C-alpha cells in the first residue's frame, strides 16, 4: 500500500519565518520597520487567543505588534474611526481586523475600508481584484498558504487538473483564482455541486475547504494526487475528548494520495507564516 508524503506545514512555516527575520533585519538597517496593528472588538475568546499567538509570532521575526482592543459596545462609527486613523498613520505598515465583529457591525464595510497596501489579510476586494489582473497584491493568507504547500511538492501546476471543494470568499474562491493564474485547469465546487466525487476523483490537485469532517475519503481521490486539507473541525473522539480534524480522512487518503497535508500541522501554521510574510511585504 502506497503512503503519501506528508506536507509538513510547521517545517515549511519555520523556513518562511527564518527568511522573514532576515528581511526585517534588512528593513531595520535602512531605518524602517514592519508594524502590524490588529483591531479586536468585544470579548470573543477565540479571537483573543489568536491575537495572543499572533503577537508572539510577530515578535519572533522582529515585527512590531499593536493590539487595539475595543469594547463590545464599540459602534460601526467607532471602529471606522480606528481604521481611518491606522490608514493615515505612516508608522503603521499593516492592518488586520479580528472576526467576529459584534452584531450590528458591518464587517464588509470595515474590511473594505482597510488601505489596500496595508491590508495584509487580503480582505479588501481590491486585493482580490488585483490577483485576477495578475498584479502584485496582498493575497488572502490561507489561499497563499495552500499555494505554497502545493508548490513545495514540486509538481507542475500548469496544466494540472485542480478541484477546489468549497468556494468561500476568503478561502475557496481565492485559491481557485490563484490556481487559474498558475494556469491549472480549475473546477470550483460547493455544497450544491452534483457528483462531486466524480470530479475530485479526477483531480491531480485536490483542495478541501468545506468545514465538514471526513468529507473526502480514499475513494474520492486519484492515485498520486496532491491533497491539501484546509478544514478545521472540532469533533469528539471515541474517548469522549474533543480533537481537531480536517475535511479529509487522513489515514484512508494517505494510502492513495502522493502528497497530503495534515490537520493540525498543515495549512494552519502556514497561514500564520503567510500573514507575517504579507506584513513584511507591505512594509517593504
Ligand atoms: P464557509 O462556510 O464560508 O464556506 C464553506 C464552503 O464549503 C462553501 O462554499 C460551501 O458551499 C462548501 N461546502 C460546505 N459543505 C459542503 C459539502 N458537503 N460538499 C461540498 N462543499 C461544501 O467556510 P470557510 O470560511 O471557507 O472555511 C472552510 C473550512 O476551512 C472551515 O473548516 C474553516 O475552519 C477552515 N479554515 C481554515 C483556515 C486555516 O488557516 N487552516 C483558514 C480559514 C478557514
mmCIF file of C-alpha atoms and ligand atoms in Angstrom:
data_model
loop_
_atom_site.group_PDB
_atom_site.id
_atom_site.type_symbol
_atom_site.label_atom_id
_atom_site.label_comp_id
_atom_site.label_asym_id
_atom_site.label_seq_id
_atom_site.Cartn_x
_atom_site.Cartn_y
_atom_site.Cartn_z
ATOM 1 C CA UNK A 1 0.000 0.000 0.000
ATOM 2 C CA UNK A 2 1.460 3.376 -1.011
ATOM 3 C CA UNK A 3 1.843 6.019 1.655
ATOM 4 C CA UNK A 4 1.615 9.687 0.758
ATOM 5 C CA UNK A 5 4.415 12.114 1.566
ATOM 6 C CA UNK A 6 3.276 14.471 4.317
ATOM 7 C CA UNK A 7 3.399 18.184 3.546
ATOM 8 C CA UNK A 8 4.529 19.447 6.938
ATOM 9 C CA UNK A 9 3.136 22.949 7.479
ATOM 10 C CA UNK A 10 5.239 23.512 10.591
ATOM 11 C CA UNK A 11 8.516 22.820 8.782
ATOM 12 C CA UNK A 12 7.533 24.997 5.793
ATOM 13 C CA UNK A 13 6.375 27.794 8.124
ATOM 14 C CA UNK A 14 9.673 27.726 10.026
ATOM 15 C CA UNK A 15 11.640 28.197 6.789
ATOM 16 C CA UNK A 16 9.399 31.145 5.805
ATOM 17 C CA UNK A 17 9.813 32.766 9.232
ATOM 18 C CA UNK A 18 13.602 32.364 9.136
ATOM 19 C CA UNK A 19 13.761 34.195 5.816
ATOM 20 C CA UNK A 20 11.394 36.900 7.110
ATOM 21 C CA UNK A 21 13.623 37.581 10.111
ATOM 22 C CA UNK A 22 16.427 38.402 7.648
ATOM 23 C CA UNK A 23 14.158 40.737 5.639
ATOM 24 C CA UNK A 24 13.032 42.531 8.831
ATOM 25 C CA UNK A 25 16.660 42.999 9.903
ATOM 26 C CA UNK A 26 17.387 44.497 6.482
ATOM 27 C CA UNK A 27 14.449 46.918 6.865
ATOM 28 C CA UNK A 28 15.717 47.969 10.290
ATOM 29 C CA UNK A 29 19.191 48.601 8.876
ATOM 30 C CA UNK A 30 17.520 51.055 6.466
ATOM 31 C CA UNK A 31 15.818 52.800 9.403
ATOM 32 C CA UNK A 32 12.421 51.267 8.600
ATOM 33 C CA UNK A 33 10.262 48.755 10.404
ATOM 34 C CA UNK A 34 7.327 46.426 9.905
ATOM 35 C CA UNK A 35 4.379 47.011 12.237
ATOM 36 C CA UNK A 36 1.099 45.107 12.319
ATOM 37 C CA UNK A 37 -1.880 46.752 14.013
ATOM 38 C CA UNK A 38 -4.745 44.398 14.833
ATOM 39 C CA UNK A 39 -8.237 45.526 15.780
ATOM 40 C CA UNK A 40 -10.260 43.286 18.089
ATOM 41 C CA UNK A 41 -13.775 44.224 19.176
ATOM 42 C CA UNK A 42 -15.537 42.551 22.102
ATOM 43 C CA UNK A 43 -14.685 39.588 24.249
ATOM 44 C CA UNK A 44 -14.539 36.666 21.784
ATOM 45 C CA UNK A 45 -12.204 34.145 23.456
ATOM 46 C CA UNK A 46 -11.040 32.534 20.207
ATOM 47 C CA UNK A 47 -10.085 35.932 18.781
ATOM 48 C CA UNK A 48 -8.184 36.868 21.950
ATOM 49 C CA UNK A 49 -6.235 33.610 21.844
ATOM 50 C CA UNK A 50 -5.485 34.146 18.156
ATOM 51 C CA UNK A 51 -4.315 37.722 18.906
ATOM 52 C CA UNK A 52 -2.003 36.470 21.664
ATOM 53 C CA UNK A 53 -0.427 33.893 19.342
ATOM 54 C CA UNK A 54 -0.159 36.497 16.613
ATOM 55 C CA UNK A 55 1.741 38.855 18.917
ATOM 56 C CA UNK A 56 4.188 36.044 19.743
ATOM 57 C CA UNK A 57 4.658 35.096 16.082
ATOM 58 C CA UNK A 58 5.294 38.735 15.077
ATOM 59 C CA UNK A 59 7.771 39.237 17.915
ATOM 60 C CA UNK A 60 9.709 36.115 16.869
ATOM 61 C CA UNK A 61 10.564 37.609 13.443
ATOM 62 C CA UNK A 62 11.019 41.207 14.644
ATOM 63 C CA UNK A 63 7.647 42.641 13.531
ATOM 64 C CA UNK A 64 6.109 45.181 15.946
ATOM 65 C CA UNK A 65 2.586 44.232 17.004
ATOM 66 C CA UNK A 66 -0.064 46.564 18.391
ATOM 67 C CA UNK A 67 -3.482 45.330 19.507
ATOM 68 C CA UNK A 68 -6.411 47.772 19.552
ATOM 69 C CA UNK A 69 -8.774 46.072 21.981
ATOM 70 C CA UNK A 70 -12.180 47.808 21.673
ATOM 71 C CA UNK A 71 -15.177 47.108 23.938
ATOM 72 C CA UNK A 72 -18.169 45.030 22.765
ATOM 73 C CA UNK A 73 -20.183 48.286 22.787
ATOM 74 C CA UNK A 74 -17.995 49.912 20.087
ATOM 75 C CA UNK A 75 -20.179 51.168 17.225
ATOM 76 C CA UNK A 76 -19.622 50.928 13.470
ATOM 77 C CA UNK A 77 -18.515 54.579 13.545
ATOM 78 C CA UNK A 78 -16.049 53.947 16.411
ATOM 79 C CA UNK A 79 -14.398 51.080 14.510
ATOM 80 C CA UNK A 80 -14.326 53.068 11.267
ATOM 81 C CA UNK A 81 -12.533 55.909 13.093
ATOM 82 C CA UNK A 82 -9.868 53.490 14.362
ATOM 83 C CA UNK A 83 -9.334 52.089 10.847
ATOM 84 C CA UNK A 84 -9.108 55.604 9.320
ATOM 85 C CA UNK A 85 -6.507 56.556 11.916
ATOM 86 C CA UNK A 86 -4.434 53.455 11.179
ATOM 87 C CA UNK A 87 -4.742 54.017 7.409
ATOM 88 C CA UNK A 88 -3.335 57.526 7.812
ATOM 89 C CA UNK A 89 -0.622 56.698 10.353
ATOM 90 C CA UNK A 90 2.671 56.275 8.429
ATOM 91 C CA UNK A 91 4.197 54.237 11.277
ATOM 92 C CA UNK A 92 1.557 51.512 10.756
ATOM 93 C CA UNK A 93 2.511 49.336 7.792
ATOM 94 C CA UNK A 94 -0.088 46.566 8.193
ATOM 95 C CA UNK A 95 -3.677 46.313 9.470
ATOM 96 C CA UNK A 96 -5.958 43.371 10.227
ATOM 97 C CA UNK A 97 -9.369 43.122 11.893
ATOM 98 C CA UNK A 98 -10.234 40.117 14.047
ATOM 99 C CA UNK A 99 -13.580 38.440 13.371
ATOM 100 C CA UNK A 100 -16.241 38.076 14.545
ATOM 101 C CA UNK A 101 -17.298 41.704 14.945
ATOM 102 C CA UNK A 102 -20.256 42.429 17.261
ATOM 103 C CA UNK A 103 -23.786 42.065 15.938
ATOM 104 C CA UNK A 104 -24.908 45.130 14.021
ATOM 105 C CA UNK A 105 -21.396 45.959 12.754
ATOM 106 C CA UNK A 106 -20.978 45.500 9.003
ATOM 107 C CA UNK A 107 -17.682 43.565 8.648
ATOM 108 C CA UNK A 108 -17.658 44.019 4.843
ATOM 109 C CA UNK A 109 -17.679 47.810 5.181
ATOM 110 C CA UNK A 110 -14.894 47.694 7.797
ATOM 111 C CA UNK A 111 -12.707 45.348 5.710
ATOM 112 C CA UNK A 112 -13.217 47.388 2.538
ATOM 113 C CA UNK A 113 -12.026 50.493 4.423
ATOM 114 C CA UNK A 114 -8.581 49.000 5.132
ATOM 115 C CA UNK A 115 -5.967 50.711 2.929
ATOM 116 C CA UNK A 116 -5.165 48.345 0.033
ATOM 117 C CA UNK A 117 -1.400 48.477 0.663
ATOM 118 C CA UNK A 118 -1.795 47.726 4.421
ATOM 119 C CA UNK A 119 -4.452 45.002 4.022
ATOM 120 C CA UNK A 120 -2.278 42.015 4.991
ATOM 121 C CA UNK A 121 -5.188 39.576 5.180
ATOM 122 C CA UNK A 122 -6.208 40.430 1.617
ATOM 123 C CA UNK A 123 -9.805 41.122 2.632
ATOM 124 C CA UNK A 124 -10.242 44.387 0.728
ATOM 125 C CA UNK A 125 -11.983 43.414 -2.554
ATOM 126 C CA UNK A 126 -9.381 45.459 -4.464
ATOM 127 C CA UNK A 127 -6.699 42.963 -3.428
ATOM 128 C CA UNK A 128 -8.684 40.016 -4.795
ATOM 129 C CA UNK A 129 -9.336 42.004 -7.977
ATOM 130 C CA UNK A 130 -5.610 42.606 -8.405
ATOM 131 C CA UNK A 131 -4.996 38.825 -8.371
ATOM 132 C CA UNK A 132 -7.402 38.390 -11.286
ATOM 133 C CA UNK A 133 -5.446 41.005 -13.227
ATOM 134 C CA UNK A 134 -2.173 39.263 -12.314
ATOM 135 C CA UNK A 135 -0.933 42.381 -10.475
ATOM 136 C CA UNK A 136 1.209 42.288 -7.347
ATOM 137 C CA UNK A 137 -1.196 42.218 -4.464
ATOM 138 C CA UNK A 138 -1.687 41.232 -0.827
ATOM 139 C CA UNK A 139 -3.308 37.813 -1.207
ATOM 140 C CA UNK A 140 -5.564 36.195 1.455
ATOM 141 C CA UNK A 141 -3.222 34.288 3.788
ATOM 142 C CA UNK A 142 -4.860 30.846 3.711
ATOM 143 C CA UNK A 143 -5.007 30.848 -0.095
ATOM 144 C CA UNK A 144 -1.313 31.790 -0.199
ATOM 145 C CA UNK A 145 -0.555 29.000 2.285
ATOM 146 C CA UNK A 146 -2.332 26.461 0.043
ATOM 147 C CA UNK A 147 -0.315 27.578 -2.989
ATOM 148 C CA UNK A 148 2.992 27.419 -1.100
ATOM 149 C CA UNK A 149 2.177 23.905 0.075
ATOM 150 C CA UNK A 150 1.302 22.730 -3.427
ATOM 151 C CA UNK A 151 4.487 24.323 -4.802
ATOM 152 C CA UNK A 152 6.572 22.632 -2.092
ATOM 153 C CA UNK A 153 5.761 19.239 -3.643
ATOM 154 C CA UNK A 154 7.500 20.204 -6.880
ATOM 155 C CA UNK A 155 4.580 19.092 -9.072
ATOM 156 C CA UNK A 156 3.812 21.032 -12.242
ATOM 157 C CA UNK A 157 0.750 23.191 -11.530
ATOM 158 C CA UNK A 158 0.486 24.476 -15.109
ATOM 159 C CA UNK A 159 -1.778 22.055 -16.965
ATOM 160 C CA UNK A 160 -2.790 20.098 -13.846
ATOM 161 C CA UNK A 161 -6.457 19.494 -13.054
ATOM 162 C CA UNK A 162 -7.228 21.157 -9.712
ATOM 163 C CA UNK A 163 -10.510 20.677 -7.868
ATOM 164 C CA UNK A 164 -11.435 23.029 -5.001
ATOM 165 C CA UNK A 165 -14.093 21.757 -2.600
ATOM 166 C CA UNK A 166 -15.633 24.852 -1.000
ATOM 167 C CA UNK A 167 -15.934 28.285 -2.573
ATOM 168 C CA UNK A 168 -15.974 30.849 0.233
ATOM 169 C CA UNK A 169 -14.807 34.391 -0.429
ATOM 170 C CA UNK A 170 -11.846 34.110 1.923
ATOM 171 C CA UNK A 171 -10.552 30.606 1.061
ATOM 172 C CA UNK A 172 -12.123 28.619 -1.788
ATOM 173 C CA UNK A 173 -12.528 31.384 -4.374
ATOM 174 C CA UNK A 174 -9.054 32.975 -3.910
ATOM 175 C CA UNK A 175 -7.441 29.508 -4.086
ATOM 176 C CA UNK A 176 -9.281 28.837 -7.375
ATOM 177 C CA UNK A 177 -8.179 32.204 -8.781
ATOM 178 C CA UNK A 178 -4.521 31.662 -7.779
ATOM 179 C CA UNK A 179 -4.548 28.220 -9.401
ATOM 180 C CA UNK A 180 -6.009 29.758 -12.564
ATOM 181 C CA UNK A 181 -3.215 32.342 -12.512
ATOM 182 C CA UNK A 182 -0.768 29.426 -12.331
ATOM 183 C CA UNK A 183 -2.523 28.020 -15.441
ATOM 184 C CA UNK A 184 -4.045 24.942 -13.838
ATOM 185 C CA UNK A 185 -7.420 23.741 -15.115
ATOM 186 C CA UNK A 186 -9.663 24.587 -12.177
ATOM 187 C CA UNK A 187 -13.016 23.200 -11.045
ATOM 188 C CA UNK A 188 -14.648 25.046 -8.139
ATOM 189 C CA UNK A 189 -17.241 23.017 -6.245
ATOM 190 C CA UNK A 190 -19.659 23.892 -3.465
ATOM 191 C CA UNK A 191 -22.396 22.282 -1.419
ATOM 192 C CA UNK A 192 -24.721 22.245 -4.460
ATOM 193 C CA UNK A 193 -22.260 20.527 -6.825
ATOM 194 C CA UNK A 194 -23.669 17.343 -8.332
ATOM 195 C CA UNK A 195 -21.494 14.210 -8.496
ATOM 196 C CA UNK A 196 -18.690 15.993 -6.628
ATOM 197 C CA UNK A 197 -16.961 12.653 -6.001
ATOM 198 C CA UNK A 198 -16.550 12.041 -9.735
ATOM 199 C CA UNK A 199 -14.816 15.407 -10.068
ATOM 200 C CA UNK A 200 -12.497 15.000 -7.080
ATOM 201 C CA UNK A 201 -11.521 11.523 -8.291
ATOM 202 C CA UNK A 202 -10.007 13.097 -11.450
ATOM 203 C CA UNK A 203 -8.058 15.809 -9.628
ATOM 204 C CA UNK A 204 -4.264 15.987 -9.794
ATOM 205 C CA UNK A 205 -4.559 18.625 -7.056
ATOM 206 C CA UNK A 206 -7.413 18.437 -4.565
ATOM 207 C CA UNK A 207 -8.096 21.193 -2.023
ATOM 208 C CA UNK A 208 -10.809 20.770 0.569
ATOM 209 C CA UNK A 209 -12.071 23.880 2.382
ATOM 210 C CA UNK A 210 -15.630 22.943 3.292
ATOM 211 C CA UNK A 211 -15.505 22.550 7.073
ATOM 212 C CA UNK A 212 -17.009 19.037 7.013
ATOM 213 C CA UNK A 213 -15.138 16.213 8.802
ATOM 214 C CA UNK A 214 -14.490 13.084 6.701
ATOM 215 C CA UNK A 215 -15.881 14.716 3.567
ATOM 216 C CA UNK A 216 -13.010 13.364 1.445
ATOM 217 C CA UNK A 217 -12.318 9.639 1.654
ATOM 218 C CA UNK A 218 -9.790 7.442 -0.167
ATOM 219 C CA UNK A 219 -12.455 6.538 -2.752
ATOM 220 C CA UNK A 220 -12.739 10.235 -3.762
ATOM 221 C CA UNK A 221 -9.044 10.709 -4.525
ATOM 222 C CA UNK A 222 -6.954 9.935 -7.611
ATOM 223 C CA UNK A 223 -3.847 7.847 -7.054
ATOM 224 C CA UNK A 224 -0.792 10.062 -6.578
ATOM 225 C CA UNK A 225 -2.797 13.295 -6.176
ATOM 226 C CA UNK A 226 -1.701 16.268 -4.060
ATOM 227 C CA UNK A 227 -4.317 16.703 -1.310
ATOM 228 C CA UNK A 228 -4.456 19.906 0.741
ATOM 229 C CA UNK A 229 -6.798 19.893 3.723
ATOM 230 C CA UNK A 230 -7.875 23.385 4.817
ATOM 231 C CA UNK A 231 -10.741 22.278 7.069
ATOM 232 C CA UNK A 232 -10.626 22.831 10.824
ATOM 233 C CA UNK A 233 -13.313 20.871 12.643
ATOM 234 C CA UNK A 234 -13.702 20.049 16.329
ATOM 235 C CA UNK A 235 -15.021 16.506 16.806
ATOM 236 C CA UNK A 236 -15.451 14.216 19.771
ATOM 237 C CA UNK A 237 -13.132 11.191 19.767
ATOM 238 C CA UNK A 238 -14.014 7.675 20.963
ATOM 239 C CA UNK A 239 -12.545 8.614 24.356
ATOM 240 C CA UNK A 240 -15.062 11.461 24.644
ATOM 241 C CA UNK A 241 -12.323 14.080 24.255
ATOM 242 C CA UNK A 242 -12.554 16.856 21.662
ATOM 243 C CA UNK A 243 -9.905 16.946 18.934
ATOM 244 C CA UNK A 244 -9.233 18.910 15.771
ATOM 245 C CA UNK A 245 -9.577 17.228 12.368
ATOM 246 C CA UNK A 246 -9.722 18.437 8.789
ATOM 247 C CA UNK A 247 -12.143 17.570 5.982
ATOM 248 C CA UNK A 248 -10.023 14.651 4.779
ATOM 249 C CA UNK A 249 -9.916 11.109 6.184
ATOM 250 C CA UNK A 250 -6.164 11.371 6.700
ATOM 251 C CA UNK A 251 -5.353 7.677 7.201
ATOM 252 C CA UNK A 252 -7.513 6.452 4.318
ATOM 253 C CA UNK A 253 -6.435 9.125 1.826
ATOM 254 C CA UNK A 254 -2.747 8.703 2.758
ATOM 255 C CA UNK A 255 -2.871 5.261 1.163
ATOM 256 C CA UNK A 256 -3.911 6.718 -2.224
ATOM 257 C CA UNK A 257 -2.542 10.263 -2.491
ATOM 258 C CA UNK A 258 1.015 11.176 -3.475
ATOM 259 C CA UNK A 259 1.170 14.121 -1.035
ATOM 260 C CA UNK A 260 -1.126 15.102 1.816
ATOM 261 C CA UNK A 261 -1.253 17.949 4.348
ATOM 262 C CA UNK A 262 -2.250 17.005 7.914
ATOM 263 C CA UNK A 263 -4.613 18.750 10.340
ATOM 264 C CA UNK A 264 -3.328 20.028 12.697
ATOM 265 C CA UNK A 265 0.152 20.943 11.484
ATOM 266 C CA UNK A 266 -0.668 21.706 7.857
ATOM 267 C CA UNK A 267 -2.374 24.774 6.404
ATOM 268 C CA UNK A 268 -2.857 26.384 9.861
ATOM 269 C CA UNK A 269 0.809 27.173 10.684
ATOM 270 C CA UNK A 270 1.462 28.159 7.055
ATOM 271 C CA UNK A 271 -1.444 30.637 7.179
ATOM 272 C CA UNK A 272 0.221 32.405 10.136
ATOM 273 C CA UNK A 273 3.538 32.439 8.243
ATOM 274 C CA UNK A 274 1.790 33.987 5.215
ATOM 275 C CA UNK A 275 0.269 36.737 7.396
ATOM 276 C CA UNK A 276 3.782 37.571 8.587
ATOM 277 C CA UNK A 277 5.110 37.458 5.013
ATOM 278 C CA UNK A 278 2.361 39.806 3.809
ATOM 279 C CA UNK A 279 3.206 42.115 6.725
ATOM 280 C CA UNK A 280 6.870 42.256 5.706
ATOM 281 C CA UNK A 281 5.873 42.681 2.034
ATOM 282 C CA UNK A 282 3.599 45.608 2.974
ATOM 283 C CA UNK A 283 6.439 47.266 4.927
ATOM 284 C CA UNK A 284 8.906 46.784 2.062
HETATM 285 P P1 LIG B 1 -17.502 28.704 4.639
HETATM 286 O O1 LIG B 1 -18.533 28.068 5.499
HETATM 287 O O2 LIG B 1 -17.521 30.181 4.431
HETATM 288 O O3 LIG B 1 -17.552 28.012 3.187
HETATM 289 C C1 LIG B 1 -17.661 26.641 3.046
HETATM 290 C C2 LIG B 1 -17.731 26.278 1.578
HETATM 291 O O4 LIG B 1 -17.785 24.864 1.500
HETATM 292 C C3 LIG B 1 -18.954 26.800 0.868
HETATM 293 O O5 LIG B 1 -18.609 27.176 -0.448
HETATM 294 C C4 LIG B 1 -19.903 25.588 0.822
HETATM 295 O O6 LIG B 1 -20.777 25.604 -0.300
HETATM 296 C C5 LIG B 1 -18.913 24.452 0.745
HETATM 297 N N1 LIG B 1 -19.424 23.203 1.330
HETATM 298 C C6 LIG B 1 -19.988 23.032 2.545
HETATM 299 N N2 LIG B 1 -20.356 21.759 2.726
HETATM 300 C C7 LIG B 1 -20.015 21.106 1.594
HETATM 301 C C8 LIG B 1 -20.161 19.775 1.166
HETATM 302 N N3 LIG B 1 -20.755 18.857 1.932
HETATM 303 N N4 LIG B 1 -19.682 19.465 -0.060
HETATM 304 C C9 LIG B 1 -19.103 20.391 -0.829
HETATM 305 N N5 LIG B 1 -18.948 21.668 -0.489
HETATM 306 C C10 LIG B 1 -19.401 22.020 0.711
HETATM 307 O O7 LIG B 1 -16.122 28.230 5.243
HETATM 308 P P2 LIG B 1 -14.617 28.842 5.116
HETATM 309 O O8 LIG B 1 -14.507 30.086 5.926
HETATM 310 O O9 LIG B 1 -14.186 28.860 3.694
HETATM 311 O O10 LIG B 1 -13.828 27.695 5.877
HETATM 312 C C11 LIG B 1 -13.833 26.364 5.414
HETATM 313 C C12 LIG B 1 -13.054 25.479 6.379
HETATM 314 O O11 LIG B 1 -11.704 25.918 6.381
HETATM 315 C C13 LIG B 1 -13.515 25.585 7.838
HETATM 316 O O12 LIG B 1 -13.331 24.325 8.454
HETATM 317 C C14 LIG B 1 -12.573 26.607 8.442
HETATM 318 O O13 LIG B 1 -12.417 26.436 9.841
HETATM 319 C C15 LIG B 1 -11.303 26.261 7.702
HETATM 320 N N6 LIG B 1 -10.348 27.365 7.604
HETATM 321 C C16 LIG B 1 -9.064 27.082 7.907
HETATM 322 C C17 LIG B 1 -8.103 28.075 7.829
HETATM 323 C C18 LIG B 1 -6.682 27.743 8.173
HETATM 324 O O14 LIG B 1 -5.874 28.624 8.385
HETATM 325 N N7 LIG B 1 -6.294 26.454 8.202
HETATM 326 C C19 LIG B 1 -8.448 29.366 7.448
HETATM 327 C C20 LIG B 1 -9.774 29.625 7.098
HETATM 328 C C21 LIG B 1 -10.722 28.600 7.178
#
